[in-house]
Coordinates of C-alpha atoms and ligand atoms in Angstrom, one line a residue:
M139 CA -0.2 188.7 122.4
K140 CA 1.0 187.8 119.0
R141 CA 0.8 191.5 117.9
R142 CA 2.6 192.6 121.1
I143 CA 5.4 190.1 120.6
F144 CA 5.7 191.1 117.0
I145 CA 5.7 194.8 117.8
S146 CA 8.3 194.4 120.6
L147 CA 10.6 192.3 118.4
F148 CA 10.2 194.9 115.6
I149 CA 10.8 197.9 117.8
L150 CA 13.8 196.1 119.4
S151 CA 15.3 195.4 116.0
A152 CA 14.5 198.8 114.7
I153 CA 16.2 200.4 117.7
S154 CA 19.3 198.1 117.2
I155 CA 19.4 199.0 113.5
G156 CA 19.1 202.7 114.4
I157 CA 21.8 202.6 117.0
T158 CA 24.1 200.5 114.8
S159 CA 23.7 202.9 111.9
A160 CA 24.4 205.9 114.1
L161 CA 27.5 204.2 115.6
V162 CA 28.6 203.1 112.1
S163 CA 28.1 206.7 110.8
F164 CA 30.0 208.1 113.8
I165 CA 32.9 205.6 113.3
M166 CA 32.9 206.4 109.6
Y167 CA 33.0 210.1 110.4
S168 CA 36.0 209.7 112.7
E169 CA 37.7 207.4 110.2
F170 CA 37.1 210.0 107.4
Y171 CA 38.3 212.8 109.6
K172 CA 41.4 210.8 110.5
E173 CA 41.9 210.0 106.8
M174 CA 41.4 213.7 105.9
R175 CA 44.1 214.7 108.4
I176 CA 46.6 212.1 107.1
E177 CA 45.7 213.2 103.5
V178 CA 46.3 216.9 104.4
K179 CA 49.6 216.0 106.1
Q180 CA 50.6 213.9 103.1
E181 CA 49.6 216.6 100.6
A182 CA 51.4 219.2 102.6
K183 CA 54.6 217.2 102.5
Y184 CA 54.2 216.7 98.7
V185 CA 53.5 220.3 98.2
A186 CA 56.4 221.3 100.4
A187 CA 58.8 219.0 98.5
A188 CA 57.7 220.4 95.2
A189 CA 57.8 224.0 96.4
N190 CA 61.3 223.5 97.7
I191 CA 62.3 222.8 94.1
D192 CA 60.4 225.7 92.5
S193 CA 57.8 227.2 94.6
K194 CA 56.5 229.8 92.2
A195 CA 56.1 227.5 89.3
F196 CA 54.5 224.8 91.3
L197 CA 52.1 227.1 93.2
A198 CA 50.9 228.6 89.9
D199 CA 49.5 225.2 88.9
V200 CA 48.6 223.8 92.3
D201 CA 45.0 224.9 92.6
R202 CA 44.3 222.8 89.5
I203 CA 45.7 219.7 91.1
S204 CA 44.6 219.9 94.7
K205 CA 41.1 220.1 96.1
D206 CA 42.5 221.3 99.4
R207 CA 43.3 224.9 100.3
I208 CA 47.0 225.7 100.0
T209 CA 48.5 228.8 101.5
W210 CA 52.1 230.1 101.1
I211 CA 53.3 232.3 103.9
D212 CA 56.6 234.0 104.3
A213 CA 58.7 233.9 107.5
Q214 CA 57.1 237.2 108.6
G215 CA 53.6 235.8 108.3
N216 CA 52.6 237.6 105.1
V217 CA 50.5 235.5 102.8
L218 CA 52.2 235.0 99.5
Y219 CA 49.7 232.7 97.9
D220 CA 46.3 231.2 98.7
S221 CA 44.6 228.7 96.5
E222 CA 41.1 229.8 97.5
E223 CA 41.3 233.5 98.7
N224 CA 42.5 236.7 97.4
I225 CA 45.7 237.4 99.4
A226 CA 45.0 241.1 99.4
N227 CA 42.1 240.4 101.8
M228 CA 44.1 238.2 104.0
D229 CA 45.8 239.5 107.2
N230 CA 49.2 238.5 108.6
H231 CA 49.3 234.8 109.5
A232 CA 52.3 234.8 111.8
D233 CA 50.1 234.3 114.8
R234 CA 48.4 231.2 113.5
P235 CA 49.4 228.3 115.8
E236 CA 50.4 225.9 113.0
V237 CA 52.5 228.7 111.4
K238 CA 54.2 229.5 114.7
Q239 CA 54.8 225.8 115.4
A240 CA 56.3 225.3 111.8
L241 CA 58.5 228.3 112.1
L242 CA 59.9 226.9 115.4
S243 CA 60.1 223.2 114.7
G244 CA 59.7 222.7 110.9
E245 CA 56.0 221.6 111.0
G246 CA 52.8 222.2 112.9
D247 CA 49.1 221.6 112.9
S248 CA 46.0 223.0 114.3
V249 CA 42.2 222.6 114.2
R250 CA 40.1 225.7 114.6
M251 CA 37.6 228.0 113.0
S252 CA 39.0 229.5 109.9
A253 CA 38.7 233.3 109.8
T254 CA 38.8 233.1 106.0
L255 CA 36.5 230.1 105.4
G256 CA 34.3 230.5 108.5
E257 CA 34.4 226.7 109.0
Q258 CA 36.0 224.2 111.4
T259 CA 39.3 223.6 109.6
F260 CA 42.4 221.4 109.9
Y261 CA 45.7 223.1 109.1
Y262 CA 49.0 221.5 108.5
A263 CA 52.1 223.7 108.0
I264 CA 55.6 222.8 106.8
K265 CA 58.6 225.2 106.8
L266 CA 60.4 225.3 103.4
N267 CA 64.1 225.6 102.8
D268 CA 63.8 229.3 102.3
E269 CA 62.1 229.7 105.7
S270 CA 58.7 230.3 104.2
I271 CA 55.7 228.2 105.2
I272 CA 53.5 226.0 103.0
R273 CA 50.2 225.3 104.7
V274 CA 47.5 222.9 103.5
A275 CA 44.0 223.1 105.0
N276 CA 40.8 221.1 104.7
T277 CA 37.5 221.7 106.4
K278 CA 35.3 219.3 108.3
S279 CA 32.5 220.0 105.9
N280 CA 34.4 218.0 103.4
V281 CA 34.4 215.1 105.8
Y282 CA 30.6 215.5 106.2
A283 CA 30.2 215.6 102.5
T284 CA 32.1 212.3 102.1
L285 CA 29.9 210.9 104.9
A286 CA 26.8 212.2 103.2
E287 CA 27.8 210.3 100.1
C288 CA 27.8 207.1 102.1
L289 CA 24.5 207.8 104.0
P290 CA 22.1 206.7 101.3
Y291 CA 23.8 203.4 101.3
V292 CA 23.6 203.2 105.0
L293 CA 19.9 204.0 104.9
L294 CA 19.3 201.5 102.1
V295 CA 21.0 198.8 104.3
C296 CA 18.8 200.0 107.2
L297 CA 15.7 199.6 105.1
F298 CA 16.7 196.2 103.9
M299 CA 17.5 195.2 107.5
L300 CA 14.0 196.4 108.6
F301 CA 12.3 194.3 105.9
I302 CA 14.3 191.3 107.1
T303 CA 13.4 192.2 110.7
I304 CA 9.7 192.2 109.8
F305 CA 10.0 188.9 108.2
V306 CA 12.0 187.3 111.0
A307 CA 9.9 188.9 113.7
K308 CA 6.8 187.5 112.1
K309 CA 8.3 184.0 111.9
Q310 CA 9.6 184.2 115.5
T311 CA 6.3 185.5 116.9
K312 CA 4.6 182.6 115.2
S313 CA 7.0 180.0 116.6
I314 CA 6.8 181.6 120.1
V315 CA 3.0 181.6 120.1
L316 CA 2.4 178.2 118.4
P317 CA 3.2 176.1 121.5
I318 CA 1.0 178.3 123.6
N319 CA -1.9 178.1 121.1
T320 CA -1.6 174.3 120.9
M321 CA -1.4 173.8 124.6
D322 CA -3.8 171.1 126.0
L323 CA -5.5 173.0 128.8
E324 CA -7.5 169.8 129.8
K325 CA -4.2 168.2 130.8
P326 CA -1.9 171.1 131.6
L327 CA 1.0 168.9 132.9
S328 CA 1.2 167.0 129.7
N329 CA 2.4 170.1 127.8
D330 CA 6.1 170.3 127.1
I331 CA 6.6 174.1 126.6
Y332 CA 8.6 176.9 128.0
D333 CA 10.0 176.4 131.5
E334 CA 8.6 179.7 132.6
F335 CA 5.1 178.3 132.0
A336 CA 5.6 175.5 134.5
P337 CA 4.1 177.4 137.6
L338 CA 1.2 178.5 135.4
L339 CA 0.5 175.0 134.2
R340 CA 0.8 173.6 137.7
K341 CA -1.7 176.2 138.9
L342 CA -4.0 175.4 135.9
D343 CA -3.8 171.7 136.7
Q344 CA -4.7 172.4 140.3
Q345 CA -7.6 174.6 139.3
N346 CA -8.8 172.0 136.8
K347 CA -8.9 169.5 139.7
T348 CA -10.7 171.9 142.0
I349 CA -13.2 172.6 139.3
A350 CA -13.7 168.9 138.6
D351 CA -14.2 168.2 142.3
T352 CA -16.6 171.1 142.7
Y353 CA -18.4 170.1 139.6
S354 CA -18.9 166.5 140.8
A355 CA -19.9 167.7 144.3
L356 CA -22.4 170.0 142.7
K357 CA -23.7 167.3 140.4
A358 CA -24.1 164.9 143.4
E359 CA -25.9 167.5 145.3
R360 CA -28.1 168.3 142.4
K361 CA -28.8 164.6 142.0
E362 CA -29.6 164.2 145.6
F363 CA -31.9 167.3 145.5
A364 CA -33.6 165.9 142.4
S365 CA -34.1 162.5 143.9
I366 CA -35.6 164.0 147.1
T367 CA -37.8 166.5 145.3
E368 CA -39.0 164.2 142.6
N369 CA -39.8 161.3 145.0
M370 CA -41.5 163.4 147.6
N371 CA -45.3 163.1 147.9
E372 CA -45.7 166.8 148.3
G373 CA -45.6 169.4 145.5
L374 CA -42.7 171.7 145.9
L375 CA -42.4 175.1 144.4
I376 CA -39.5 177.5 144.8
L377 CA -40.0 181.1 143.7
N378 CA -37.8 184.2 143.6
A379 CA -38.7 187.5 145.1
G380 CA -40.4 188.5 141.8
G381 CA -42.7 185.5 141.9
E382 CA -40.8 183.7 139.1
V383 CA -40.7 179.9 139.3
L384 CA -37.1 178.8 140.1
F385 CA -38.0 175.2 140.6
A386 CA -41.2 173.1 140.5
N387 CA -41.2 169.4 141.0
Q388 CA -43.2 166.9 138.9
K389 CA -45.7 166.5 141.7
V390 CA -46.7 170.2 141.7
M391 CA -46.9 170.2 138.0
N392 CA -49.3 167.2 138.1
I393 CA -51.4 168.8 140.8
F394 CA -51.8 171.9 138.7
S395 CA -52.1 169.8 135.5
K396 CA -49.2 171.6 133.8
S397 CA -46.4 170.3 131.7
R398 CA -43.0 171.0 133.2
E399 CA -41.2 172.5 130.1
K400 CA -43.8 175.1 129.7
N401 CA -44.0 176.4 133.2
T402 CA -40.6 176.3 134.9
G403 CA -39.2 179.7 134.7
G404 CA -42.5 181.5 134.2
H405 CA -44.5 183.5 136.8
Y406 CA -46.2 181.5 139.5
L407 CA -49.7 182.6 138.4
T408 CA -49.2 180.6 135.2
L409 CA -49.4 177.5 137.3
N410 CA -52.7 178.4 139.1
R411 CA -54.8 181.5 139.3
S412 CA -56.9 180.6 142.3
S413 CA -57.3 183.2 145.0
E414 CA -56.1 180.8 147.7
F415 CA -52.8 180.1 145.8
R416 CA -52.3 183.7 145.0
E417 CA -52.9 184.9 148.6
A418 CA -50.6 182.2 150.1
V419 CA -47.8 183.1 147.7
E420 CA -48.3 186.9 148.0
E421 CA -48.2 186.8 151.8
A422 CA -45.0 184.7 151.7
L423 CA -43.4 187.1 149.3
L424 CA -44.2 189.9 151.7
G425 CA -42.4 188.0 154.4
E426 CA -45.3 186.3 156.2
P427 CA -45.6 182.5 156.3
S428 CA -49.1 181.5 155.2
E429 CA -51.4 178.5 154.8
R430 CA -54.4 178.0 152.6
R431 CA -56.6 175.1 151.5
L432 CA -57.1 174.6 147.8
K433 CA -59.7 172.5 146.0
Q434 CA -58.4 171.3 142.7
N435 CA -59.7 168.6 140.3
G436 CA -61.9 167.2 143.1
R437 CA -59.0 166.9 145.5
C438 CA -58.2 168.9 148.6
Y439 CA -54.7 170.4 149.0
Q440 CA -53.0 172.3 151.8
L441 CA -50.7 175.1 150.6
M442 CA -47.9 176.1 152.9
A443 CA -45.9 179.1 151.7
T444 CA -42.8 180.2 153.6
P445 CA -40.6 183.2 152.8
T446 CA -36.9 182.5 152.1
Y447 CA -34.1 184.9 153.0
E448 CA -30.5 185.4 152.1
N449 CA -27.6 187.6 153.1
G450 CA -27.4 190.8 151.2
T451 CA -23.8 191.8 150.6
E452 CA -20.9 190.1 152.4
N453 CA -20.7 192.7 155.1
D454 CA -24.4 193.0 155.4
T455 CA -25.7 190.9 158.2
E456 CA -29.3 191.8 157.6
L457 CA -31.3 189.2 155.8
Q458 CA -33.0 190.0 152.6
L459 CA -36.1 188.3 151.3
S460 CA -35.1 186.2 148.3
G461 CA -38.4 184.5 147.5
A462 CA -40.7 181.8 148.8
V463 CA -41.0 178.0 149.1
V464 CA -44.5 176.6 148.6
L465 CA -45.4 173.1 149.7
V466 CA -48.5 171.6 148.3
L467 CA -49.9 168.7 150.4
D468 CA -52.6 166.4 149.2
I469 CA -54.9 166.2 152.3
T470 CA -57.9 164.7 150.5
E471 CA -57.8 161.4 152.4
K472 CA -57.2 163.2 155.7
E473 CA -60.1 165.5 155.0
E474 CA -62.4 162.7 154.1
A475 CA -61.3 160.7 157.1
D476 CA -61.9 163.7 159.4
K477 CA -65.3 164.2 157.8
M478 CA -66.1 160.5 158.2
R479 CA -65.0 160.5 161.8
R480 CA -67.1 163.5 162.6
E481 CA -70.1 161.9 160.9
F482 CA -69.4 158.6 162.6
S483 CA -69.3 160.2 166.0
S484 CA -72.6 161.9 165.5
N485 CA -74.1 158.7 164.0
V486 CA -72.8 156.6 166.9
S487 CA -74.4 158.8 169.5
H488 CA -77.7 158.8 167.5
E489 CA -77.6 155.0 167.1
L490 CA -76.8 154.5 170.7
K491 CA -79.5 156.9 171.8
T492 CA -82.3 155.1 170.1
P493 CA -82.2 151.7 171.9
L494 CA -81.3 153.4 175.1
T495 CA -84.3 155.7 174.8
S496 CA -86.5 152.6 174.2
I497 CA -85.0 150.7 177.2
S498 CA -85.4 153.8 179.4
G499 CA -89.0 154.2 178.2
Y500 CA -90.0 150.6 178.9
A501 CA -88.3 150.6 182.2
E502 CA -90.0 153.9 183.2
I503 CA -93.4 152.5 182.4
M504 CA -92.6 149.4 184.3
E505 CA -91.4 151.4 187.2
A506 CA -94.5 153.5 187.3
G507 CA -96.4 150.2 187.7
I508 CA -98.8 150.9 184.9
V509 CA -97.9 147.6 183.1
K510 CA -100.3 144.8 183.5
P511 CA -98.5 141.8 185.1
E512 CA -99.2 139.6 182.0
D513 CA -97.4 142.3 179.8
I514 CA -94.3 142.4 181.9
A515 CA -92.7 139.5 180.1
D516 CA -93.4 141.3 176.8
F517 CA -91.8 144.5 178.1
A518 CA -88.8 142.7 179.5
G519 CA -88.5 140.9 176.1
K520 CA -88.5 144.3 174.4
I521 CA -85.9 145.6 176.8
H522 CA -83.9 142.5 176.2
T523 CA -84.0 143.0 172.4
E524 CA -83.0 146.6 172.6
A525 CA -80.2 145.7 175.0
K526 CA -79.0 143.0 172.6
R527 CA -79.0 145.5 169.7
L528 CA -77.1 147.9 171.9
I529 CA -74.5 145.2 172.7
A530 CA -74.3 144.3 169.0
L531 CA -73.9 147.9 168.1
V532 CA -71.2 148.6 170.7
A533 CA -69.4 145.4 169.5
D534 CA -69.5 146.5 165.9
I535 CA -68.4 150.1 166.8
M536 CA -65.5 148.7 168.8
K537 CA -64.5 146.4 165.9
L538 CA -64.6 149.3 163.5
S539 CA -62.7 151.7 165.6
K540 CA -60.1 149.1 166.3
L541 CA -59.8 148.5 162.6
D542 CA -59.6 152.3 162.1
E543 CA -56.9 152.7 164.7
G544 CA -55.1 149.5 163.7
T545 CA -55.0 148.4 167.3
I546 CA -56.2 144.9 166.6
E547 CA -53.5 142.4 166.8
L548 CA -53.0 141.6 163.1
V549 CA -51.1 138.4 162.5
P550 CA -51.3 137.5 158.8
E551 CA -51.1 133.8 158.2
E552 CA -52.0 131.2 155.5
V553 CA -55.8 130.9 156.0
D554 CA -57.8 128.2 154.2
L555 CA -60.6 130.3 152.9
R556 CA -62.6 127.3 151.9
R557 CA -62.7 125.8 155.4
L558 CA -63.4 129.2 157.0
A559 CA -66.4 129.8 154.7
Q560 CA -67.7 126.3 155.4
E561 CA -67.4 126.9 159.1
V562 CA -69.3 130.1 158.9
V563 CA -72.1 128.5 156.8
E564 CA -72.4 125.8 159.4
R565 CA -72.5 128.3 162.2
L566 CA -75.3 130.3 160.5
S567 CA -77.3 127.3 159.3
S568 CA -79.6 127.3 162.3
Q569 CA -80.3 131.1 161.9
A570 CA -81.0 130.5 158.2
A571 CA -83.2 127.6 159.0
S572 CA -85.2 129.6 161.5
L573 CA -85.9 132.1 158.7
K574 CA -86.6 129.3 156.3
V575 CA -83.7 130.1 154.1
S576 CA -81.6 127.3 152.8
M577 CA -77.8 127.6 152.7
T578 CA -75.4 125.9 150.3
F579 CA -71.7 125.8 150.2
E580 CA -69.7 125.1 147.1
G581 CA -66.0 124.7 147.0
P582 CA -63.2 122.5 145.8
K583 CA -62.0 119.5 147.8
G584 CA -58.6 120.9 148.6
P585 CA -57.8 124.0 150.7
I586 CA -57.8 127.5 149.1
L587 CA -55.1 129.4 150.8
V588 CA -55.2 133.2 151.4
K589 CA -52.6 135.3 153.2
G590 CA -54.6 137.1 155.8
V591 CA -55.9 137.6 159.3
R592 CA -58.2 134.7 160.3
T593 CA -60.5 136.7 162.7
M594 CA -61.0 139.5 160.2
L595 CA -61.7 137.1 157.3
D596 CA -64.2 135.2 159.5
E597 CA -66.0 138.5 160.4
M598 CA -66.2 139.4 156.7
I599 CA -67.7 136.1 155.6
Y600 CA -70.0 136.0 158.6
N601 CA -71.4 139.5 157.8
L602 CA -71.9 138.8 154.1
C603 CA -73.7 135.5 154.9
E604 CA -75.7 137.0 157.7
N605 CA -76.9 139.8 155.3
A606 CA -77.7 137.3 152.6
I607 CA -79.9 135.5 155.2
K608 CA -81.4 138.6 156.7
Y609 CA -82.4 140.3 153.5
N610 CA -83.9 137.1 152.0
H611 CA -87.4 135.8 151.6
E612 CA -88.9 132.8 153.2
G613 CA -87.8 129.8 151.2
G614 CA -85.0 131.7 149.7
N615 CA -81.5 130.5 149.0
V616 CA -78.0 131.6 150.0
T617 CA -75.0 130.2 148.1
V618 CA -71.5 130.6 149.3
I619 CA -68.8 129.8 146.7
V620 CA -65.0 129.7 147.3
E621 CA -62.8 129.0 144.3
P622 CA -59.3 129.7 143.0
A623 CA -59.3 133.0 141.2
A624 CA -57.8 133.7 137.8
D625 CA -55.1 136.3 136.8
H626 CA -52.6 136.1 139.7
H627 CA -55.3 136.4 142.3
Q628 CA -55.3 134.1 145.3
A629 CA -59.0 133.3 145.6
L630 CA -62.6 134.3 145.0
L631 CA -65.4 134.3 147.5
K632 CA -68.9 134.7 146.3
V633 CA -72.0 135.1 148.5
S634 CA -75.3 135.0 146.5
D635 CA -78.8 135.2 147.7
T636 CA -82.2 135.2 146.2
G637 CA -83.4 137.9 148.5
I638 CA -84.9 141.4 148.3
G639 CA -82.0 142.8 146.4
I640 CA -80.7 146.4 146.6
P641 CA -82.2 149.2 144.5
I642 CA -79.6 150.6 142.1
E643 CA -79.6 154.1 143.7
H644 CA -78.5 152.6 147.0
Q645 CA -75.8 150.3 145.7
D646 CA -73.0 152.8 145.9
R647 CA -73.7 153.7 149.5
I648 CA -74.4 150.5 151.4
F649 CA -70.8 150.1 152.4
E650 CA -70.9 153.4 154.2
R651 CA -71.2 153.4 158.0
F652 CA -74.8 153.2 159.3
Y653 CA -76.2 153.3 155.8
R654 CA -79.3 151.1 155.4
V655 CA -81.6 150.8 152.5
D656 CA -84.6 150.2 154.8
K657 CA -83.9 151.3 158.3
S658 CA -86.8 149.5 160.0
H659 CA -86.1 146.2 158.2
S660 CA -82.4 146.4 159.3
K661 CA -83.5 147.1 162.9
E662 CA -86.0 144.3 162.9
T663 CA -83.3 141.9 161.9
G664 CA -80.9 143.2 164.5
G665 CA -78.7 145.0 162.0
T666 CA -76.3 147.7 163.1
G667 CA -75.7 149.3 159.7
L668 CA -72.0 148.6 160.2
G669 CA -71.7 145.0 158.8
L670 CA -70.7 146.0 155.3
S671 CA -68.4 148.8 156.5
I672 CA -66.5 146.1 158.4
V673 CA -66.5 144.0 155.2
K674 CA -65.1 146.9 153.2
H675 CA -62.4 147.6 155.9
V676 CA -61.3 143.9 155.9
A677 CA -61.2 143.8 152.1
K678 CA -59.1 146.9 152.0
Y679 CA -56.7 145.5 154.6
H680 CA -56.3 142.3 152.5
Q681 CA -56.1 144.3 149.3
A682 CA -59.1 142.5 148.1
E683 CA -61.6 143.8 145.6
I684 CA -65.3 143.8 146.3
K685 CA -67.9 143.6 143.5
L686 CA -71.6 144.0 144.1
E687 CA -74.3 142.8 141.7
S688 CA -77.8 143.2 142.8
Q689 CA -81.3 143.4 141.3
E690 CA -84.2 144.6 143.3
G691 CA -86.5 141.7 144.2
K692 CA -84.3 139.1 142.6
G693 CA -81.2 138.9 144.8
T694 CA -77.7 140.0 145.5
T695 CA -74.3 138.6 144.8
I696 CA -71.2 140.1 146.6
S697 CA -67.9 138.8 145.3
V698 CA -64.5 139.4 147.0
T699 CA -61.4 138.7 144.9
F700 CA -58.2 138.2 147.0
Ligands
LIG962 P1 -77.1 146.0 158.6 O1 -76.6 145.8 159.9 O2 -78.2 147.0 158.4 O3 -77.3 144.8 157.8 P2 -74.9 146.4 156.7 O4 -73.8 147.3 156.6 O5 -74.6 144.9 156.8 O6 -75.9 146.8 157.8 O7 -75.7 146.6 155.4 C1 -76.1 147.8 155.0 C2 -77.4 147.8 154.2 O8 -77.3 147.2 153.0 C3 -78.5 146.9 154.9 O9 -79.2 147.7 155.8 C4 -79.3 146.5 153.7 O10 -80.3 147.5 153.5 C5 -78.4 146.4 152.6 N1 -78.0 145.0 152.3 C6 -76.8 144.4 152.8 N2 -76.7 143.2 152.3 C7 -77.8 143.0 151.6 C8 -78.3 141.8 150.8 N3 -77.7 140.7 150.8 N4 -79.5 142.0 150.2 C9 -80.2 143.1 150.3 N5 -79.8 144.2 150.9 C10 -78.6 144.1 151.6

């Protein structure tokens, strides 16, 4: 722009200088011409005055004095003298307009091509007293010569003016451009420059506002997107049609054990190379939604890959595949729960079948009448025992499934764990006594409050104490301790026995449903194999921690920290 303004200013000035010089030259020329005519007239008058006195003597000397051409013509038109030409070569001049005019009126002039000089010439003729004519002539080339003498000066002035123009144009350009260069584009309306810029500045201001609004809207959208994607529990991966990662949330990076900086922007295979992942993504990139299961770091994930589309050109209504979105769901717990449920169902049917088969067997024998009358009571007793087991089993199954489904009415309240444990100990004391096991309760004087569901906590303590009695020796001990717990915990419940203990290899599994260390012993004591599962469930609900310490043959201690 600076260059353009400078060049424009320079050209403008150069044209003005050129035109001015031409006009000046033209004016000078016409002035010189006018001057020349006046001079010629003046000279003619002087020459005529002198010639009237003594024409011959004067004319003999005149070519020394005058630079103009002087001709002397008689009244018949014969040339008597010419300061520049040999008169012998000259024809009669009576027909020359200035001569004719002078003969008639005393003086005459004319401008024409000179036959003698061959140039555009100005003639002025004056009639002398003796009727002859004195004529003075000057050519235009003399005017040009005078002009030519002045031209170098004119050119010099032009050159000087051009230098000045360059200097001024440079300065002007700078001063025109400076306010534009120093314009504050952040706050266009604060600029006080050319009025012509006002619409532009207003437009700029408007655009700045639009940009700021759009930017903040985009920022808010981005923030929203980030907070959604970063807080979601699922891994989210967005790919372009070429399989490049456009976005990957932190969760997906954690799942694939990758650091974010390294992998965003790379190819999707740099995240995971498993065939399941590859197949799911490839199918989606071919336009087919797909699902796969992926085992990764001991966890199970469901991959859901969906193709994404976008409009091609503006006029193109057909959608074009733009990439894929992959959702990675952690379904480990769901898988485990499904597996557990499947196993539970098959275990339940098996567990129910056993006592039912026994009952049915005893009843069949009794029905056939092959049982001696004295054995009937024994058989009925066996049926009764099996039926009781069946009832206990069904009760436990119901409890567990209610806990699983969460259909039990759970009303958390402040429960005095100390009192509850004491009540359970009292309830079980006769059962303990019948097995010759002594029970002791240890607790502080005051209440130990725990926020929880009373019935569930009761069930938990009961099952722990019952096991401690069941899996004990004759003359063994069961100690139930309730005390306040350290480190922000509410309470500690400890059930210890001096019983048979649990072999180390079974300790991890006894909380599983229907798991028993010794199946026959459990059955003998009326166990269902579900007692500890219920304990585990109740502890989980109360966010309590279970700790098992056991030594085979020495005894078991189960502690629950609330
Ligand atoms: P059960 O109805 O068989 O007692 P549980 O779920 O209560 O079922 O216990 C699972 C298994 O854990 C029992 O069969 C038993 O083998 C073992 N067990 C539980 N408590 C004790 C304990 N205090 N001492 C020894 N073994 C125990």
